CSV table of C-alpha atoms in Angstrom, one decimal:
chain,number,residue,atom,x,y,z
A,1,MET,CA,0.0,0.1,-0.1
A,2,ILE,CA,2.9,2.3,1.0
A,3,MET,CA,4.7,1.3,-2.3
A,4,LYS,CA,1.5,2.1,-4.3
A,5,ARG,CA,1.3,5.6,-2.9
A,6,LEU,CA,4.9,6.5,-3.5
A,7,ILE,CA,4.5,5.4,-7.1
A,8,PHE,CA,1.3,7.9,-7.3
A,9,ILE,CA,3.2,10.7,-5.9
A,10,THR,CA,6.0,10.2,-8.1
A,11,LEU,CA,3.7,10.0,-11.1
A,12,LEU,CA,2.0,13.2,-10.0
A,13,LEU,CA,5.5,15.1,-9.8
A,14,LEU,CA,6.6,13.9,-13.1
A,15,GLY,CA,3.4,14.8,-14.7
A,16,SER,CA,3.6,18.3,-13.2
A,17,GLU,CA,7.0,18.6,-14.8
A,18,LEU,CA,5.6,17.4,-18.1
A,19,VAL,CA,2.8,20.1,-18.4
A,20,THR,CA,5.1,23.0,-17.9
A,21,PRO,CA,4.0,25.6,-20.3
A,22,GLN,CA,5.9,26.1,-23.2
A,23,THR,CA,6.9,29.5,-25.0
A,24,GLN,CA,6.3,29.7,-28.7
A,25,LEU,CA,7.9,32.4,-30.8
A,26,THR,CA,7.9,33.7,-34.4
A,27,LEU,CA,10.6,35.9,-35.8
A,28,GLU,CA,8.2,38.7,-36.3
A,29,ASP,CA,7.5,38.3,-32.5
A,30,CYS,CA,11.1,38.5,-31.7
A,31,TYR,CA,11.4,41.7,-34.1
A,32,GLU,CA,8.7,43.5,-32.3
A,33,LYS,CA,9.9,42.4,-28.8
A,34,ALA,CA,13.4,43.4,-29.5
A,35,ARG,CA,12.3,46.9,-30.8
A,36,ILE,CA,10.1,47.6,-27.7
A,37,ASN,CA,13.0,46.6,-25.4
A,38,TYR,CA,15.9,48.4,-27.0
A,39,PRO,CA,16.7,51.3,-24.9
A,40,LEU,CA,17.1,53.7,-27.7
A,41,ILE,CA,13.5,53.5,-28.6
A,42,LYS,CA,12.6,55.4,-25.4
A,43,GLN,CA,14.4,58.3,-27.1
A,44,LYS,CA,11.7,58.6,-29.9
A,45,ASP,CA,9.0,59.7,-27.4
A,46,TYR,CA,11.4,62.2,-25.8
A,47,ILE,CA,12.5,63.5,-29.2
A,48,ALA,CA,9.0,64.1,-30.3
A,49,LYS,CA,8.1,65.9,-27.0
A,50,ALA,CA,11.2,68.3,-27.2
A,51,LYS,CA,10.1,68.8,-31.0
A,52,ASP,CA,6.6,69.8,-30.0
A,53,TYR,CA,7.9,72.2,-27.2
A,54,SER,CA,10.6,73.8,-29.6
A,55,VAL,CA,7.9,74.2,-32.5
A,56,SER,CA,5.4,75.7,-29.9
A,57,ASN,CA,8.0,78.2,-28.9
A,58,VAL,CA,8.9,79.3,-32.4
A,59,TRP,CA,5.3,80.0,-33.2
A,60,ASN,CA,4.9,81.8,-30.1
A,61,GLY,CA,6.8,84.7,-31.7
A,62,TYR,CA,3.4,85.6,-33.3
A,63,PHE,CA,2.1,86.5,-29.8
A,64,PRO,CA,2.3,90.0,-28.8
A,65,GLN,CA,5.5,90.5,-27.1
A,66,ILE,CA,5.2,92.5,-23.8
A,67,THR,CA,8.1,94.3,-21.9
A,68,ILE,CA,7.6,96.2,-18.6
A,69,SER,CA,10.1,98.8,-17.7
A,70,GLY,CA,10.7,101.4,-15.2
A,71,GLN,CA,13.4,104.0,-14.5
A,72,ALA,CA,14.4,106.9,-12.0
A,73,THR,CA,16.9,109.3,-13.3
A,74,TYR,CA,18.6,112.5,-12.2
A,75,GLN,CA,19.9,114.7,-14.9
A,76,SER,CA,22.6,117.6,-15.0
A,77,ASP,CA,20.4,119.8,-17.0
A,78,VAL,CA,16.8,120.0,-18.4
A,79,THR,CA,15.1,121.5,-21.3
A,80,GLN,CA,14.3,125.3,-20.8
A,81,VAL,CA,12.6,128.1,-23.2
A,82,PRO,CA,15.5,130.5,-23.6
A,83,MET,CA,13.1,133.7,-23.5
A,84,ALA,CA,10.3,135.1,-21.4
A,85,PHE,CA,6.9,136.0,-22.6
A,86,PRO,CA,4.9,138.9,-20.8
A,87,GLY,CA,2.1,137.3,-18.6
A,88,ILE,CA,3.4,133.8,-19.1
A,89,VAL,CA,5.2,131.8,-16.7
A,90,ILE,CA,6.8,128.6,-17.8
A,91,GLU,CA,7.7,126.3,-15.0
A,92,ARG,CA,11.2,124.8,-15.0
A,93,LEU,CA,11.4,120.9,-15.3
A,94,THR,CA,13.0,119.2,-12.2
A,95,GLN,CA,16.2,117.5,-12.8
A,96,ASP,CA,14.8,114.1,-11.1
A,97,GLN,CA,12.5,112.1,-13.6
A,98,TYR,CA,10.5,109.0,-13.2
A,99,LYS,CA,9.1,106.6,-15.7
A,100,ILE,CA,7.4,103.3,-15.8
A,101,PHE,CA,5.9,101.9,-19.1
A,102,ALA,CA,4.9,98.8,-20.8
A,103,ASP,CA,6.1,98.0,-24.6
A,104,VAL,CA,3.9,95.9,-26.7
A,105,THR,CA,4.9,94.7,-30.1
A,106,GLN,CA,3.0,92.4,-32.4
A,107,THR,CA,4.7,91.1,-35.3
A,108,ILE,CA,2.7,91.7,-38.8
A,109,TYR,CA,5.5,90.3,-41.3
A,110,ASP,CA,8.6,88.6,-40.1
A,111,GLY,CA,10.0,87.6,-43.6
A,112,GLY,CA,9.3,83.8,-43.0
A,113,ILE,CA,11.7,83.5,-40.2
A,114,MET,CA,9.3,81.7,-38.0
A,115,GLY,CA,8.2,79.3,-40.7
A,116,SER,CA,11.9,78.4,-41.4
A,117,GLN,CA,12.8,77.9,-37.7
A,118,SER,CA,9.7,75.7,-37.2
A,119,GLY,CA,10.8,73.6,-40.4
A,120,ILE,CA,14.3,73.3,-38.9
A,121,GLN,CA,13.1,72.0,-35.7
A,122,GLU,CA,10.8,69.3,-37.6
A,123,SER,CA,13.9,68.3,-39.6
A,124,ILE,CA,16.1,67.8,-36.7
A,125,ASN,CA,13.4,65.8,-35.1
A,126,GLU,CA,13.1,63.5,-38.3
A,127,ILE,CA,17.0,63.1,-38.4
A,128,ASP,CA,17.3,62.0,-34.7
A,129,ASN,CA,14.1,59.6,-35.4
A,130,GLN,CA,15.7,58.1,-38.5
A,131,LYS,CA,19.0,57.6,-36.6
A,132,ILE,CA,17.6,55.7,-34.1
A,133,GLU,CA,15.6,53.6,-36.9
A,134,VAL,CA,18.9,52.9,-38.3
A,135,GLU,CA,20.3,51.4,-35.1
A,136,LEU,CA,17.1,49.3,-34.7
A,137,LEU,CA,17.8,47.9,-38.2
A,138,LYS,CA,20.9,46.6,-36.7
A,139,VAL,CA,18.8,45.0,-33.7
A,140,LYS,CA,17.0,43.0,-36.5
A,141,GLU,CA,19.9,41.6,-38.1
A,142,ARG,CA,21.3,40.4,-34.5
A,143,VAL,CA,17.8,38.8,-34.0
A,144,ASN,CA,18.2,37.1,-37.4
A,145,GLN,CA,21.5,35.8,-36.6
A,146,ILE,CA,20.6,34.3,-32.9
A,147,TYR,CA,16.8,33.3,-34.1
A,148,LEU,CA,18.1,31.3,-37.0
A,149,GLY,CA,21.0,29.9,-35.0
A,150,VAL,CA,18.7,28.3,-32.7
A,151,LEU,CA,16.8,26.8,-35.6
A,152,LEU,CA,19.8,25.5,-37.0
A,153,ILE,CA,20.8,23.8,-33.6
A,154,ASP,CA,17.3,22.5,-33.4
A,155,ALA,CA,17.6,20.7,-36.9
A,156,GLN,CA,21.0,19.3,-35.9
A,157,LEU,CA,19.6,17.9,-32.6
A,158,ILE,CA,16.7,16.2,-34.5
A,159,GLN,CA,19.3,14.6,-37.0
A,160,ILE,CA,21.5,13.6,-34.0
A,161,GLU,CA,18.3,11.6,-32.7
A,162,TYR,CA,18.0,9.9,-36.1
A,163,VAL,CA,21.7,8.8,-36.0
A,164,GLU,CA,21.2,7.5,-32.5
A,165,ASN,CA,18.1,5.4,-33.6
A,166,ASP,CA,20.3,3.9,-36.3
A,167,LEU,CA,23.2,3.2,-33.9
A,168,ASN,CA,21.0,1.5,-31.2
A,169,ALA,CA,19.2,-0.4,-33.7
A,170,SER,CA,22.4,-1.8,-35.1
A,171,ILE,CA,23.9,-2.2,-31.5
A,172,SER,CA,21.0,-4.4,-30.6
A,173,LYS,CA,21.1,-6.6,-33.6
A,174,LEU,CA,25.1,-6.8,-33.4
A,175,GLU,CA,24.7,-7.9,-29.7
A,176,ALA,CA,22.5,-10.5,-30.8
A,177,ALA,CA,24.8,-11.6,-33.5
A,178,TYR,CA,27.7,-11.4,-31.0
A,179,SER,CA,25.7,-13.7,-28.5
A,180,ASN,CA,25.4,-16.1,-31.6
A,181,GLY,CA,29.0,-16.1,-32.3
A,182,THR,CA,28.4,-14.5,-35.7
A,183,ALA,CA,30.1,-10.9,-34.5
A,184,THR,CA,33.0,-9.9,-32.4
A,185,LYS,CA,32.8,-7.9,-29.5
A,186,SER,CA,35.1,-5.2,-31.2
A,187,ASP,CA,32.3,-4.6,-33.6
A,188,VAL,CA,29.8,-3.9,-30.6
A,189,ASP,CA,32.4,-1.7,-29.0
A,190,VAL,CA,32.9,0.5,-32.1
A,191,LEU,CA,29.1,1.2,-32.4
A,192,ARG,CA,29.0,1.9,-28.7
A,193,ALA,CA,31.9,4.2,-28.8
A,194,GLU,CA,30.3,6.1,-31.7
A,195,LEU,CA,27.0,6.4,-29.8
A,196,LEU,CA,29.1,8.2,-27.2
A,197,LYS,CA,30.5,10.5,-29.3
A,198,THR,CA,27.0,11.3,-30.8
A,199,GLU,CA,25.9,12.0,-27.1
A,200,GLN,CA,28.9,14.5,-26.8
A,201,ARG,CA,27.7,16.4,-29.9
A,202,LYS,CA,24.5,16.6,-28.2
A,203,ILE,CA,25.6,18.1,-25.3
A,204,GLU,CA,27.6,20.7,-27.1
A,205,LEU,CA,24.9,21.7,-29.2
A,206,SER,CA,22.4,21.7,-26.4
A,207,SER,CA,24.9,24.1,-24.7
A,208,SER,CA,25.2,26.4,-27.6
A,209,ARG,CA,21.2,26.4,-27.9
A,210,LYS,CA,21.1,27.6,-24.2
A,211,THR,CA,23.7,30.2,-24.9
A,212,TYR,CA,21.7,31.5,-27.9
A,213,LEU,CA,18.3,31.6,-26.1
A,214,ASN,CA,20.2,33.6,-23.2
A,215,MET,CA,21.1,36.2,-25.8
A,216,LEU,CA,17.6,36.3,-27.5
A,217,SER,CA,16.2,36.5,-24.0
A,218,LEU,CA,18.3,39.7,-23.4
A,219,LEU,CA,17.2,41.1,-26.6
A,220,ILE,CA,13.4,40.8,-26.3
A,221,ASN,CA,13.3,41.0,-22.5
A,222,GLU,CA,11.6,37.7,-22.0
A,223,ASN,CA,12.5,34.8,-20.0
A,224,LEU,CA,13.2,31.9,-22.2
A,225,ASN,CA,14.1,28.3,-21.3
A,226,GLU,CA,15.2,25.0,-23.0
A,227,SER,CA,11.3,24.2,-23.6
A,228,THR,CA,11.0,27.3,-25.8
A,229,ILE,CA,10.1,26.6,-29.3
A,230,LEU,CA,11.0,28.8,-32.2
A,231,SER,CA,8.7,28.6,-35.2
A,232,THR,CA,10.5,28.2,-38.6
A,233,PRO,CA,9.9,31.4,-40.7
A,234,THR,CA,8.4,30.9,-44.3
A,235,GLN,CA,10.4,31.6,-47.3
A,236,ILE,CA,10.2,34.7,-49.2
A,237,SER,CA,10.5,35.1,-52.9
A,238,PHE,CA,12.2,38.3,-54.1
A,239,LEU,CA,12.7,40.2,-57.4
A,240,ALA,CA,15.9,41.8,-58.6
A,241,GLY,CA,15.6,45.4,-58.7
A,242,GLU,CA,13.1,46.0,-55.9
A,243,GLU,CA,12.9,49.6,-54.4
A,244,ILE,CA,15.1,50.2,-51.5
A,245,ILE,CA,13.2,51.9,-48.6
A,246,ARG,CA,15.9,51.8,-46.0
A,247,PRO,CA,15.8,54.4,-43.1
A,248,GLU,CA,19.0,55.8,-44.1
A,249,LEU,CA,17.2,57.1,-47.0
A,250,ARG,CA,14.6,58.8,-44.8
A,251,LEU,CA,17.6,60.1,-42.7
A,252,TYR,CA,19.2,62.0,-45.8
A,253,SER,CA,15.9,63.2,-46.9
A,254,ALA,CA,15.5,64.8,-43.5
A,255,GLN,CA,19.0,66.4,-43.6
A,256,LYS,CA,18.3,67.7,-47.0
A,257,SER,CA,15.0,69.1,-45.4
A,258,LEU,CA,16.9,70.7,-42.7
A,259,ILE,CA,19.2,72.5,-45.2
A,260,GLU,CA,16.4,73.8,-47.2
A,261,ASN,CA,14.8,75.3,-44.3
A,262,GLN,CA,18.1,76.8,-43.4
A,263,SER,CA,18.3,78.4,-46.8
A,264,GLY,CA,14.8,79.8,-46.2
A,265,LEU,CA,16.0,81.5,-42.8
A,266,THR,CA,19.0,82.8,-45.0
A,267,ASP,CA,16.6,84.4,-47.3
A,268,SER,CA,14.6,85.6,-44.7
A,269,LYS,CA,17.3,87.8,-43.2
A,270,ILE,CA,17.3,90.0,-46.2
A,271,ILE,CA,13.4,90.5,-46.2
A,272,PRO,CA,11.8,93.7,-44.7
A,273,LYS,CA,10.0,93.0,-41.4
A,274,ALA,CA,6.9,95.0,-40.2
A,275,ASN,CA,5.2,95.0,-36.6
A,276,LEU,CA,2.8,97.1,-34.9
A,277,PHE,CA,4.0,98.7,-31.5
A,278,PHE,CA,2.3,100.1,-28.5
A,279,GLN,CA,3.9,101.9,-25.4
A,280,GLY,CA,1.8,103.3,-22.5
A,281,GLY,CA,3.0,104.2,-19.2
A,282,TYR,CA,3.0,106.6,-16.1
A,283,SER,CA,5.8,109.4,-15.9
A,284,LYS,CA,7.2,112.8,-15.0
A,285,PRO,CA,7.0,114.4,-17.1
A,286,GLY,CA,4.8,113.0,-19.4
A,287,LEU,CA,4.8,113.7,-23.3
A,288,ASN,CA,4.0,117.3,-22.6
A,289,MET,CA,7.5,118.4,-21.6
A,290,PHE,CA,6.3,121.6,-20.2
A,291,LYS,CA,4.2,120.0,-17.4
A,292,ASN,CA,6.0,119.1,-14.5
A,293,ASP,CA,3.7,116.6,-13.0
A,294,PHE,CA,3.0,112.9,-13.2
A,295,ASP,CA,0.9,112.1,-16.1
A,296,TRP,CA,-0.3,109.1,-18.3
A,297,TYR,CA,0.7,108.6,-21.7
A,298,TYR,CA,0.7,106.3,-24.6
A,299,ILE,CA,2.4,106.1,-28.3
A,300,THR,CA,1.2,103.4,-30.9
A,301,GLY,CA,2.0,102.9,-34.6
A,302,ILE,CA,3.5,100.5,-37.0
A,303,ARG,CA,7.4,99.8,-37.5
A,304,PHE,CA,9.1,98.8,-40.5
A,305,SER,CA,13.0,97.6,-40.5
A,306,TRP,CA,15.2,96.2,-43.0
A,307,THR,CA,18.6,95.2,-41.9
A,308,LEU,CA,20.7,95.6,-45.3
A,309,SER,CA,24.2,94.2,-43.7
A,310,ASN,CA,22.5,90.9,-44.0
A,311,LEU,CA,23.2,91.1,-47.7
A,312,TYR,CA,27.1,91.0,-47.1
A,313,SER,CA,27.0,87.2,-46.1
A,314,TYR,CA,23.8,86.2,-48.0
A,315,GLY,CA,26.0,85.2,-51.2
A,316,ASN,CA,28.2,82.9,-49.1
A,317,GLU,CA,25.6,81.4,-46.7
A,318,SER,CA,23.6,80.5,-50.0
A,319,GLU,CA,26.5,78.9,-51.5
A,320,ILE,CA,27.4,76.9,-48.6
A,321,ASN,CA,23.7,75.6,-48.3
A,322,GLN,CA,23.9,74.5,-52.0
A,323,LEU,CA,27.2,72.6,-51.4
A,324,ASN,CA,25.8,70.9,-48.3
A,325,LEU,CA,22.7,69.7,-50.5
A,326,GLN,CA,25.2,68.4,-53.2
A,327,SER,CA,27.2,66.5,-50.4
A,328,ILE,CA,24.0,64.8,-49.2
A,329,ASP,CA,23.0,64.0,-52.8
A,330,ALA,CA,26.3,62.3,-53.2
A,331,GLN,CA,26.0,60.3,-49.9
A,332,THR,CA,22.8,59.3,-51.1
A,333,GLU,CA,24.0,57.8,-54.4
A,334,THR,CA,26.9,56.3,-52.7
A,335,PHE,CA,24.6,54.3,-50.2
A,336,LEU,CA,22.5,53.3,-53.0
A,337,LEU,CA,25.1,52.0,-55.0
A,338,ASN,CA,26.6,49.8,-52.2
A,339,THR,CA,23.2,48.6,-51.3
A,340,LYS,CA,22.3,47.6,-54.7
A,341,ILE,CA,25.7,45.7,-55.0
A,342,THR,CA,24.8,44.1,-51.5
A,343,THR,CA,21.2,43.0,-52.8
A,344,ASN,CA,22.8,41.7,-56.2
A,345,GLN,CA,25.2,39.5,-54.0
A,346,GLN,CA,22.4,38.4,-51.8
A,347,LEU,CA,20.0,37.3,-54.6
A,348,GLN,CA,23.0,35.3,-56.1
A,349,ASP,CA,23.5,33.5,-52.7
A,350,ILE,CA,19.8,33.1,-52.4
A,351,ASP,CA,19.8,31.3,-56.0
A,352,LYS,CA,22.9,29.4,-55.2
A,353,LEU,CA,21.4,28.1,-51.9
A,354,LYS,CA,18.4,26.9,-53.7
A,355,LYS,CA,20.5,24.9,-55.9
A,356,LEU,CA,22.4,23.3,-53.4
A,357,ILE,CA,19.3,22.3,-51.6
A,358,ASP,CA,18.3,20.4,-54.6
A,359,VAL,CA,21.5,18.6,-54.8
A,360,ASP,CA,21.7,18.0,-51.1
A,361,LYS,CA,18.4,16.1,-51.4
A,362,SER,CA,19.6,13.9,-54.2
A,363,ILE,CA,22.9,13.2,-52.3
A,364,ILE,CA,20.5,12.1,-49.2
A,365,GLU,CA,18.7,9.8,-51.3
A,366,LEU,CA,21.8,8.0,-52.5
A,367,ARG,CA,23.6,8.2,-49.1
A,368,THR,CA,20.4,6.8,-47.2
A,369,SER,CA,20.5,3.8,-49.8
A,370,ILE,CA,24.1,3.3,-49.3
A,371,LYS,CA,23.7,3.3,-45.5
A,372,GLN,CA,20.9,0.9,-45.5
A,373,SER,CA,22.8,-1.4,-47.8
A,374,ALA,CA,25.9,-1.0,-45.4
A,375,GLN,CA,23.7,-1.7,-42.2
A,376,ALA,CA,22.3,-5.1,-43.9
A,377,LYS,CA,26.0,-6.0,-44.6
A,378,LEU,CA,27.1,-5.4,-41.1
A,379,GLU,CA,24.3,-7.4,-39.9
A,380,ASN,CA,25.5,-10.2,-42.1
A,381,GLY,CA,29.0,-9.9,-41.1
A,382,VAL,CA,30.2,-8.7,-44.4
A,383,ILE,CA,31.7,-5.4,-43.3
A,384,THR,CA,33.1,-4.0,-40.1
A,385,SER,CA,31.6,-1.6,-37.7
A,386,ASN,CA,34.1,1.0,-38.9
A,387,ASP,CA,32.5,0.6,-42.4
A,388,TYR,CA,29.0,1.0,-41.3
A,389,ILE,CA,29.9,3.9,-39.2
A,390,ARG,CA,31.6,5.6,-42.2
A,391,GLU,CA,28.6,5.4,-44.4
A,392,LEU,CA,26.3,6.3,-41.5
A,393,ASN,CA,28.5,9.5,-40.9
A,394,ALA,CA,28.4,10.1,-44.7
A,395,GLU,CA,24.6,10.2,-44.5
A,396,ASP,CA,24.5,12.3,-41.4
A,397,ASN,CA,26.9,14.9,-43.1
A,398,ALA,CA,24.7,15.0,-46.1
A,399,LYS,CA,21.6,15.6,-43.8
A,400,GLN,CA,23.4,18.3,-41.9
A,401,ASN,CA,24.5,19.9,-45.0
A,402,LEU,CA,20.7,20.2,-46.1
A,403,GLU,CA,19.7,21.7,-42.7
A,404,ILE,CA,22.6,24.1,-42.8
A,405,HIS,CA,21.9,25.2,-46.4
A,406,LYS,CA,17.9,25.5,-45.4
A,407,ILE,CA,18.9,27.9,-42.5
A,408,GLN,CA,21.5,29.8,-44.6
A,409,LEU,CA,18.8,30.3,-47.3
A,410,LEU,CA,16.4,31.6,-44.8
A,411,LEU,CA,19.0,33.8,-43.3
A,412,ALA,CA,20.0,35.3,-46.8
A,413,GLN,CA,16.3,35.8,-47.5
A,414,TYR,CA,15.8,37.7,-44.5
A,415,ASN,CA,18.7,39.6,-44.3
A,416,TYR,CA,17.8,40.6,-48.0
A,417,LYS,CA,14.5,41.8,-46.5
A,418,ILE,CA,16.4,44.0,-44.1
A,419,THR,CA,19.0,45.2,-46.7
A,420,THR,CA,16.0,46.5,-48.8
A,421,GLY,CA,14.2,48.0,-45.9
A,422,TYR,CA,11.0,45.8,-46.1
């Protein structure tokens, strides 16, 4: 009775381990999670908020600009009427004078300065954003390498299981033959030694898989364990000459936009400006200089200004802006050329890997047939265990090559997708 209870408890414990929930991920899941987890992504919110504040501050220039001032002075002399008039007494102004006033200026036309400044802030924001997107693209490349590295290890582990099954089957039959005196002990030992070597390979691959999963776990900020399942991505078809939509191109475009806005600012400096103004205050004396008392006053009107000295540097600044635009055009052309060279090479690699996979399949068919024949010969004592292991390893290598080429094909396809920006 006690033994039955112990068995029941043991089965329950084993069952609880067997139902441990498994994590299943796709490559697209990892892209998204790595993007969200990458520290730089937080800067996008900060950049957007800073841009909103900066643009708002620029356009605040269209609000009335108000300045409140005050002064108290003592002067060595004051204005006097140099002659006397019969029956009229003109009081002499005091030498201490006081004034408190408010200046209000309302821009009517600023020559486009605020519009250019706002555009500059927008362009700076876009430049910073696209720099982050360029870095995030590198994160996707790292995800590709790690994710598909795990899939390659998984395929190799599955292949090792097949090799172990073949070895165990051959060992069982050879042990029976040894018992019947038709095989030697050394033949059995050779197969057992090969089985142990296969177990070593499994340990090494399992350790590598754990290392890869740890790296992926850090990238996506999610706990992954040995039971994590990574779905195999679907193969992608591409055509040569597809449009390139990389974030670098949007970065160059934003840099050109920045220079164009700076050119607009340069133009604005040589355009006349106009604004309304109002000044009101309380002073002694007021606007009536002959009234030696505190009095309210105001002045209002329209003001026109044109800074002609900006014409001195206008030509040079315009030329600098044009040279900067040409420099960015050259960078864009260089980037597109290098990217097209890379994509052409990637397309050739994709085509090569597809052909290699077709050949791999033919090789596997032949190697499997040869191995099966060798297995039958081993059981009948025609060949030695070493001869059989040679053929078994040849089949194993052929299958390993197929899995490697499959993963290399997926990696080449998804790297091509990243290279083109899709």
